Short mmCIF file of C-alpha atoms in Angstrom, two decimals:
data_model
loop_
_atom_site.label_atom_id
_atom_site.label_comp_id
_atom_site.label_asym_id
_atom_site.label_seq_id
_atom_site.Cartn_x
_atom_site.Cartn_y
_atom_site.Cartn_z
CA MET X 28 -33.20 66.92 41.86
CA SER X 29 -34.34 63.46 42.59
CA GLN X 30 -31.73 60.80 42.99
CA SER X 31 -31.60 57.09 42.44
CA PHE X 32 -29.53 54.69 44.50
CA THR X 33 -29.26 51.39 45.70
CA TYR X 34 -28.54 50.58 49.52
CA GLN X 35 -27.62 47.01 50.69
CA VAL X 36 -27.03 46.49 54.36
CA SER X 37 -24.61 43.90 55.73
CA PRO X 38 -26.16 41.19 58.06
CA MET X 39 -23.91 42.20 60.98
CA ARG X 40 -24.26 42.82 64.66
CA VAL X 41 -22.17 45.38 66.34
CA VAL X 42 -21.57 46.01 70.15
CA PHE X 43 -20.03 49.13 70.87
CA GLY X 44 -18.82 50.74 74.22
CA VAL X 45 -16.38 50.81 76.88
CA GLY X 46 -15.74 47.55 78.69
CA THR X 47 -17.88 45.59 76.07
CA ILE X 48 -15.26 42.80 76.01
CA ALA X 49 -17.60 41.57 79.17
CA ASP X 50 -20.21 40.98 76.46
CA LEU X 51 -18.07 38.25 74.88
CA ALA X 52 -19.50 35.31 76.53
CA ASP X 53 -23.21 36.48 75.82
CA GLU X 54 -22.35 37.15 72.21
CA LEU X 55 -20.85 33.66 71.63
CA GLU X 56 -23.99 32.23 73.19
CA ARG X 57 -26.18 34.32 70.76
CA LEU X 58 -24.24 32.75 67.93
CA ASN X 59 -24.47 29.26 69.36
CA ILE X 60 -20.52 29.07 69.71
CA THR X 61 -19.55 26.65 72.27
CA ARG X 62 -15.95 25.75 71.25
CA ALA X 63 -14.36 28.93 69.79
CA LEU X 64 -10.74 28.94 68.44
CA VAL X 65 -9.44 32.12 69.71
CA LEU X 66 -6.92 33.98 67.64
CA ALA X 67 -4.86 36.65 69.76
CA SER X 68 -1.38 37.69 69.78
CA ARG X 69 0.84 36.88 72.78
CA ARG X 70 0.85 40.66 73.74
CA GLN X 71 -3.08 40.47 73.49
CA HIS X 72 -3.10 37.32 75.53
CA ALA X 73 -0.82 38.91 78.33
CA GLU X 74 -3.09 42.09 78.15
CA LEU X 75 -6.32 40.18 78.65
CA GLY X 76 -5.26 37.47 80.95
CA ASP X 77 -7.51 34.51 81.08
CA LEU X 78 -9.01 34.26 77.60
CA ALA X 79 -11.02 31.02 78.56
CA ALA X 80 -12.71 32.96 81.42
CA LEU X 81 -13.46 35.91 79.19
CA THR X 82 -15.40 33.59 76.78
CA GLY X 83 -17.39 32.13 79.64
CA GLY X 84 -15.61 28.60 79.14
CA ARG X 85 -16.58 28.49 75.46
CA MET X 86 -13.00 28.36 74.16
CA ALA X 87 -11.54 25.29 72.39
CA GLY X 88 -8.09 26.42 72.13
CA LEU X 89 -5.76 29.50 71.13
CA PHE X 90 -3.85 30.46 67.93
CA GLU X 91 -1.16 32.98 68.35
CA GLY X 92 0.63 32.97 64.78
CA ALA X 93 -1.60 35.50 62.84
CA VAL X 94 0.75 37.43 60.43
CA VAL X 95 -0.02 40.65 58.34
CA HIS X 96 -1.11 40.17 54.70
CA THR X 97 -2.64 36.85 55.55
CA PRO X 98 -0.09 34.45 54.05
CA VAL X 99 -1.85 31.31 53.01
CA ALA X 100 1.22 29.51 54.59
CA VAL X 101 0.01 30.78 58.14
CA THR X 102 -3.50 30.00 57.24
CA GLU X 103 -2.60 26.45 56.68
CA GLN X 104 -1.10 26.13 59.90
CA ALA X 105 -4.34 27.55 61.47
CA MET X 106 -6.48 25.03 59.61
CA GLN X 107 -4.51 22.26 60.87
CA VAL X 108 -5.47 23.37 64.46
CA VAL X 109 -9.07 23.84 63.41
CA ARG X 110 -9.05 20.09 62.20
CA ASP X 111 -7.31 19.12 65.32
CA LEU X 112 -9.55 21.01 67.70
CA LYS X 113 -12.89 20.87 65.60
CA PRO X 114 -14.12 24.50 66.84
CA ASP X 115 -17.62 25.65 66.12
CA GLY X 116 -16.70 29.34 65.37
CA VAL X 117 -13.71 31.81 65.56
CA VAL X 118 -13.23 34.63 68.03
CA ALA X 119 -10.48 37.15 66.87
CA ILE X 120 -8.85 39.72 69.00
CA GLY X 121 -6.45 42.06 67.41
CA ALA X 122 -5.65 44.33 64.44
CA GLY X 123 -5.69 43.45 60.70
CA ALA X 124 -3.58 40.26 60.98
CA ALA X 125 -6.05 38.55 63.31
CA THR X 126 -9.12 39.61 61.57
CA GLY X 127 -7.42 38.49 58.19
CA LEU X 128 -6.85 35.07 59.63
CA SER X 129 -10.26 34.70 60.94
CA LYS X 130 -11.85 35.58 57.67
CA ALA X 131 -9.58 33.26 55.88
CA ILE X 132 -10.59 30.41 58.13
CA ALA X 133 -14.19 31.19 57.81
CA LEU X 134 -13.90 31.32 53.95
CA ARG X 135 -12.52 27.64 54.02
CA THR X 136 -15.04 26.43 56.71
CA ASP X 137 -18.10 28.86 56.98
CA LEU X 138 -17.42 28.95 60.80
CA PRO X 139 -19.21 32.09 62.42
CA GLN X 140 -16.83 34.88 63.40
CA LEU X 141 -16.82 37.14 66.35
CA ILE X 142 -14.13 40.08 65.91
CA LEU X 143 -12.71 42.37 68.69
CA PRO X 144 -10.62 44.79 66.69
CA THR X 145 -7.79 46.63 68.63
CA SER X 146 -7.00 49.21 65.79
CA TYR X 147 -8.80 51.44 63.25
CA ALA X 148 -8.08 49.14 60.10
CA GLY X 149 -11.72 48.37 59.39
CA SER X 150 -11.50 45.15 57.78
CA GLU X 151 -13.76 43.58 60.16
CA MET X 152 -16.71 45.09 58.52
CA THR X 153 -16.25 43.90 54.94
CA PRO X 154 -16.79 40.69 53.18
CA VAL X 155 -13.27 40.99 51.39
CA LEU X 156 -10.21 38.98 52.08
CA GLY X 157 -6.74 39.61 50.84
CA GLU X 158 -4.17 36.69 50.78
CA THR X 159 -0.74 36.36 50.07
CA VAL X 160 1.00 33.43 48.22
CA ASP X 161 4.93 34.06 47.57
CA GLY X 162 4.61 37.59 48.30
CA VAL X 163 1.65 38.29 45.67
CA LYS X 164 -1.66 39.56 47.17
CA THR X 165 -4.99 38.61 45.70
CA THR X 166 -8.26 39.60 46.85
CA GLN X 167 -11.72 37.96 46.96
CA SER X 168 -15.29 38.73 48.24
CA SER X 169 -17.73 36.17 49.50
CA PRO X 170 -20.57 36.37 52.11
CA LYS X 171 -18.61 33.71 54.03
CA ILE X 172 -16.00 36.15 54.71
CA LEU X 173 -18.11 38.81 56.34
CA PRO X 174 -17.94 38.41 60.29
CA GLU X 175 -21.54 37.65 61.98
CA ALA X 176 -20.59 40.04 64.94
CA VAL X 177 -18.21 42.72 65.98
CA ILE X 178 -17.56 43.87 69.71
CA TYR X 179 -15.69 47.26 69.69
CA ASP X 180 -14.25 47.93 73.06
CA VAL X 181 -12.61 51.31 73.48
CA ASN X 182 -10.30 49.93 76.28
CA LEU X 183 -8.79 47.63 73.56
CA THR X 184 -7.44 50.58 71.64
CA VAL X 185 -5.83 52.31 74.57
CA SER X 186 -2.67 50.36 74.23
CA MET X 187 -2.25 51.10 70.63
CA PRO X 188 0.71 53.74 70.41
CA ALA X 189 -0.39 57.21 69.77
CA GLN X 190 1.61 57.39 66.62
CA PHE X 191 0.27 54.20 65.00
CA SER X 192 -3.36 55.32 66.17
CA ALA X 193 -2.71 58.54 64.09
CA ILE X 194 -1.56 56.73 60.93
CA SER X 195 -4.18 53.90 61.32
CA GLY X 196 -6.85 56.59 61.78
CA LEU X 197 -5.50 58.33 58.41
CA ASN X 198 -5.91 55.14 56.61
CA ALA X 199 -9.48 54.79 58.09
CA ILE X 200 -10.24 58.30 56.66
CA ALA X 201 -9.33 57.21 53.17
CA HIS X 202 -12.38 54.63 53.30
CA ALA X 203 -14.66 57.69 53.92
CA ALA X 204 -13.27 60.19 51.63
CA GLU X 205 -13.38 57.82 48.62
CA ALA X 206 -17.03 56.69 49.63
CA LEU X 207 -18.13 60.18 49.11
CA TYR X 208 -17.65 59.81 45.30
CA ALA X 209 -18.29 56.11 44.82
CA ARG X 210 -20.03 55.11 41.70
CA ASP X 211 -22.52 53.02 43.85
CA GLY X 212 -22.66 55.71 46.63
CA ASN X 213 -25.75 56.46 48.28
CA PRO X 214 -27.07 59.41 50.55
CA ILE X 215 -26.73 56.86 53.93
CA THR X 216 -23.27 56.05 53.23
CA SER X 217 -22.45 59.78 52.21
CA LEU X 218 -23.76 60.78 55.71
CA MET X 219 -21.71 58.32 57.38
CA ALA X 220 -18.60 59.25 55.58
CA GLU X 221 -18.90 62.92 56.37
CA GLU X 222 -19.48 62.09 60.05
CA ALA X 223 -16.50 59.71 60.00
CA ILE X 224 -14.19 62.34 58.59
CA ALA X 225 -15.17 64.91 61.17
CA LYS X 226 -14.97 62.71 64.11
CA LEU X 227 -11.27 61.36 63.16
CA ALA X 228 -10.18 64.71 62.06
CA SER X 229 -11.08 66.32 65.64
CA SER X 230 -10.22 63.21 67.51
CA LEU X 231 -6.89 62.13 66.23
CA PRO X 232 -4.82 65.19 67.36
CA GLU X 233 -6.42 64.49 70.98
CA VAL X 234 -5.56 60.97 70.79
CA MET X 235 -1.89 62.05 70.22
CA ALA X 236 -2.17 64.42 73.10
CA ARG X 237 -3.79 62.32 75.57
CA PRO X 238 -3.65 58.46 74.28
CA ARG X 239 -5.27 57.21 77.47
CA ASP X 240 -8.24 59.42 77.45
CA LEU X 241 -11.40 57.22 77.02
CA GLU X 242 -13.48 59.96 75.59
CA VAL X 243 -11.15 60.89 72.67
CA ARG X 244 -10.36 57.11 72.07
CA SER X 245 -14.20 56.37 71.88
CA ASP X 246 -14.73 59.21 69.31
CA ALA X 247 -11.75 57.84 67.36
CA LEU X 248 -13.00 54.41 67.45
CA TYR X 249 -16.45 55.37 66.61
CA GLY X 250 -15.07 57.41 63.34
CA ALA X 251 -13.10 54.43 62.40
CA TRP X 252 -16.32 51.99 62.74
CA LEU X 253 -18.23 54.53 60.24
CA CYS X 254 -15.22 54.36 57.83
CA ALA X 255 -15.22 50.56 57.91
CA VAL X 256 -18.97 50.62 57.25
CA CYS X 257 -18.27 52.77 54.18
CA LEU X 258 -15.47 50.62 52.87
CA GLY X 259 -17.71 47.34 53.15
CA THR X 260 -20.70 49.21 51.56
CA VAL X 261 -19.68 51.01 48.56
CA GLY X 262 -16.50 50.56 45.99
CA MET X 263 -13.38 52.31 46.28
CA ALA X 264 -11.57 54.05 43.58
CA LEU X 265 -8.09 55.58 42.60
CA HIS X 266 -6.62 56.12 46.07
CA HIS X 267 -7.13 52.26 46.99
CA LYS X 268 -6.00 51.16 43.69
CA LEU X 269 -2.60 53.27 44.01
CA CYS X 270 -2.06 52.27 47.55
CA HIS X 271 -2.19 48.52 46.35
CA THR X 272 0.06 49.13 43.53
CA VAL X 273 2.90 50.80 45.06
CA GLY X 274 2.66 49.06 48.61
CA ALA X 275 3.00 45.74 46.72
CA LEU X 276 5.64 46.85 44.29
CA PHE X 277 7.78 48.46 46.93
CA ASP X 278 6.75 46.34 50.14
CA LEU X 279 5.66 49.61 51.87
CA PRO X 280 3.87 49.51 55.13
CA HIS X 281 0.07 49.60 54.56
CA ALA X 282 -1.33 52.39 56.60
CA GLU X 283 1.62 54.56 56.21
CA THR X 284 1.15 54.37 52.23
CA HIS X 285 -2.40 55.33 52.75
CA ALA X 286 -1.58 58.29 54.95
CA VAL X 287 0.95 59.65 52.42
CA LEU X 288 -1.06 59.08 49.28
CA LEU X 289 -4.43 60.37 50.47
CA PRO X 290 -4.18 64.14 50.20
CA HIS X 291 -2.68 63.74 46.69
CA THR X 292 -5.18 61.25 45.43
CA ILE X 293 -8.11 63.71 46.75
CA ALA X 294 -6.30 66.44 44.98
CA TYR X 295 -6.45 64.41 41.75
CA ASN X 296 -10.08 63.83 42.08
CA THR X 297 -11.29 67.12 43.22
CA PRO X 298 -11.83 68.78 39.84
CA ALA X 299 -13.95 65.73 38.77
CA ALA X 300 -15.98 65.43 42.03
CA PRO X 301 -16.08 68.80 43.64
CA ASP X 302 -19.26 68.68 45.36
CA ALA X 303 -18.48 65.10 47.08
CA ILE X 304 -14.90 66.25 48.10
CA GLY X 305 -16.43 69.59 49.15
CA ARG X 306 -18.17 67.63 51.82
CA ALA X 307 -14.84 65.94 52.99
CA ALA X 308 -13.63 69.45 53.22
CA LYS X 309 -16.48 70.87 55.41
CA ALA X 310 -15.89 67.74 57.70
CA LEU X 311 -12.26 68.64 57.93
CA GLY X 312 -13.14 72.27 58.66
CA ALA X 313 -10.92 73.30 55.63
CA PRO X 314 -11.44 75.45 52.69
CA ASP X 315 -9.79 72.52 50.51
CA ALA X 316 -9.94 68.90 51.40
CA ALA X 317 -6.52 67.75 49.86
CA ASP X 318 -4.90 70.72 51.84
CA GLY X 319 -6.77 69.90 55.02
CA LEU X 320 -5.74 66.37 54.95
CA PHE X 321 -1.97 67.31 54.20
CA GLU X 322 -2.27 69.73 57.21
CA LEU X 323 -4.04 67.01 59.46
CA SER X 324 -0.73 64.69 58.53
CA ALA X 325 1.45 67.30 59.88
CA ARG X 326 -0.25 68.06 62.90
CA LEU X 327 -0.37 64.39 63.53
CA GLY X 328 3.47 63.86 62.71
CA ALA X 329 2.42 61.36 60.27
CA PRO X 330 4.74 60.57 57.41
CA ARG X 331 4.26 62.92 54.21
CA SER X 332 6.46 61.44 51.45
CA LEU X 333 6.78 57.97 50.13
CA ALA X 334 10.50 58.43 50.09
CA GLU X 335 10.56 58.22 53.85
CA ILE X 336 8.55 55.11 53.94
CA GLY X 337 11.02 53.29 51.46
CA MET X 338 9.82 53.93 47.99
CA PRO X 339 12.72 54.44 45.53
CA GLU X 340 12.51 57.50 43.30
CA ASP X 341 13.39 55.47 40.32
CA GLY X 342 10.09 53.47 41.09
CA ILE X 343 7.77 56.38 40.23
CA ALA X 344 7.32 55.77 36.46
CA ARG X 345 6.85 51.90 36.95
CA ALA X 346 4.31 52.49 39.58
CA ALA X 347 2.45 55.03 37.39
CA GLU X 348 2.63 52.60 34.49
CA LEU X 349 1.33 49.66 36.57
CA ALA X 350 -1.41 51.85 38.28
CA THR X 351 -3.05 52.83 34.85
CA ARG X 352 -3.39 48.99 33.97
CA ASN X 353 -6.91 47.51 34.67
CA PRO X 354 -7.64 50.71 36.59
CA TYR X 355 -10.46 50.63 39.17
CA TRP X 356 -13.63 53.12 38.17
CA ASN X 357 -12.62 56.53 39.24
CA PRO X 358 -14.43 59.92 38.86
CA ARG X 359 -11.49 61.23 36.75
CA PRO X 360 -9.85 59.26 34.20
CA ILE X 361 -6.68 57.60 35.49
CA GLU X 362 -4.10 59.01 33.03
CA GLN X 363 -0.40 58.14 33.16
CA ALA X 364 1.18 61.52 32.95
CA GLY X 365 -1.33 62.58 35.72
CA ILE X 366 -0.61 59.77 38.01
CA TYR X 367 3.19 60.24 37.47
CA ASP X 368 2.98 63.61 38.66
CA LEU X 369 0.77 62.82 41.37
CA LEU X 370 3.48 60.00 42.50
CA LYS X 371 6.29 62.56 42.05
CA ARG X 372 4.78 65.03 44.39
CA ALA X 373 3.95 62.20 46.87
CA TRP X 374 7.35 60.86 46.65
CA ALA X 375 8.87 64.08 47.57
CA GLY X 376 6.39 65.27 50.35
CA ALA X 377 5.34 68.18 48.29
CA ARG X 378 1.89 70.11 48.82
CA PRO X 379 -0.88 68.26 46.79
CA GLN X 380 -2.02 69.67 43.80
CA ALA X 381 -4.99 68.89 41.36
CA GLY X 382 -3.00 69.09 38.38
#
């Protein structure tokens, strides 16, 4: 049967490899950036040493205050630095906090961005920004938010603790898993999603065993990049809505919430999207995708219950009610009773069930 689809590629340059941070000055030159504001934590600064030398002398200044969830108050501090230094571009070195701040600055200034990720979060490949004001997170999308270039240097991920790597990797798998049944899915993204799940499922246990092994780190980062492309190319569904809901409601850690909920949200959607989720099962090397993800979490020592990451049991009904308001598109209707059962199992750490 022939299929119809639309495939739009983001205008983005990606440099991937081991030691690619050495290309930073050349990439800045390619973007005509001569005075970059560098966003990096103190730890990154300490590990990388002379940032001005790394940029080939193309550094106007440094901001070390990026915070997770991109609070607007922190963005305003960074914007004051932008007004003082008048940079002509932004370089972000770090995990989601640095990338988020870079995107927030770009939204306000349209300055070109060059991102060097140090985790598997993936937001560097998307035109979406989530900002927090008084504890409330809102998201928006704009071409200004999408970075112009990303340098993936495997060396920058080696210092990521093994346990955090595993949880960050499971969070990445969620992007690929939902891409397989996305309403605006297409064959190219589905191929990337399947490859991404296979690479991460095989490499993450190896990262746990040998965290400083560049080959397994390279496989994991490659898989995470593919997941990020999926996230930036097609829409997400129930899993991301549910993580957003319970994460915000109970102030739960982002990647851990994704890791716990993923087997359960995939189980919920399996009856409605058996072919798509069958591709995920094949990539995992498991008869059933939800079970395969649950077992992978166990192998990685990742949290498997919402209780252990801080969600109260009496919050299940409230979360189920909230998650069914203004739902994202999803292959299976989002019904309160089914979501309540899903959350109850996820809270207790029980094996996922389609319901």
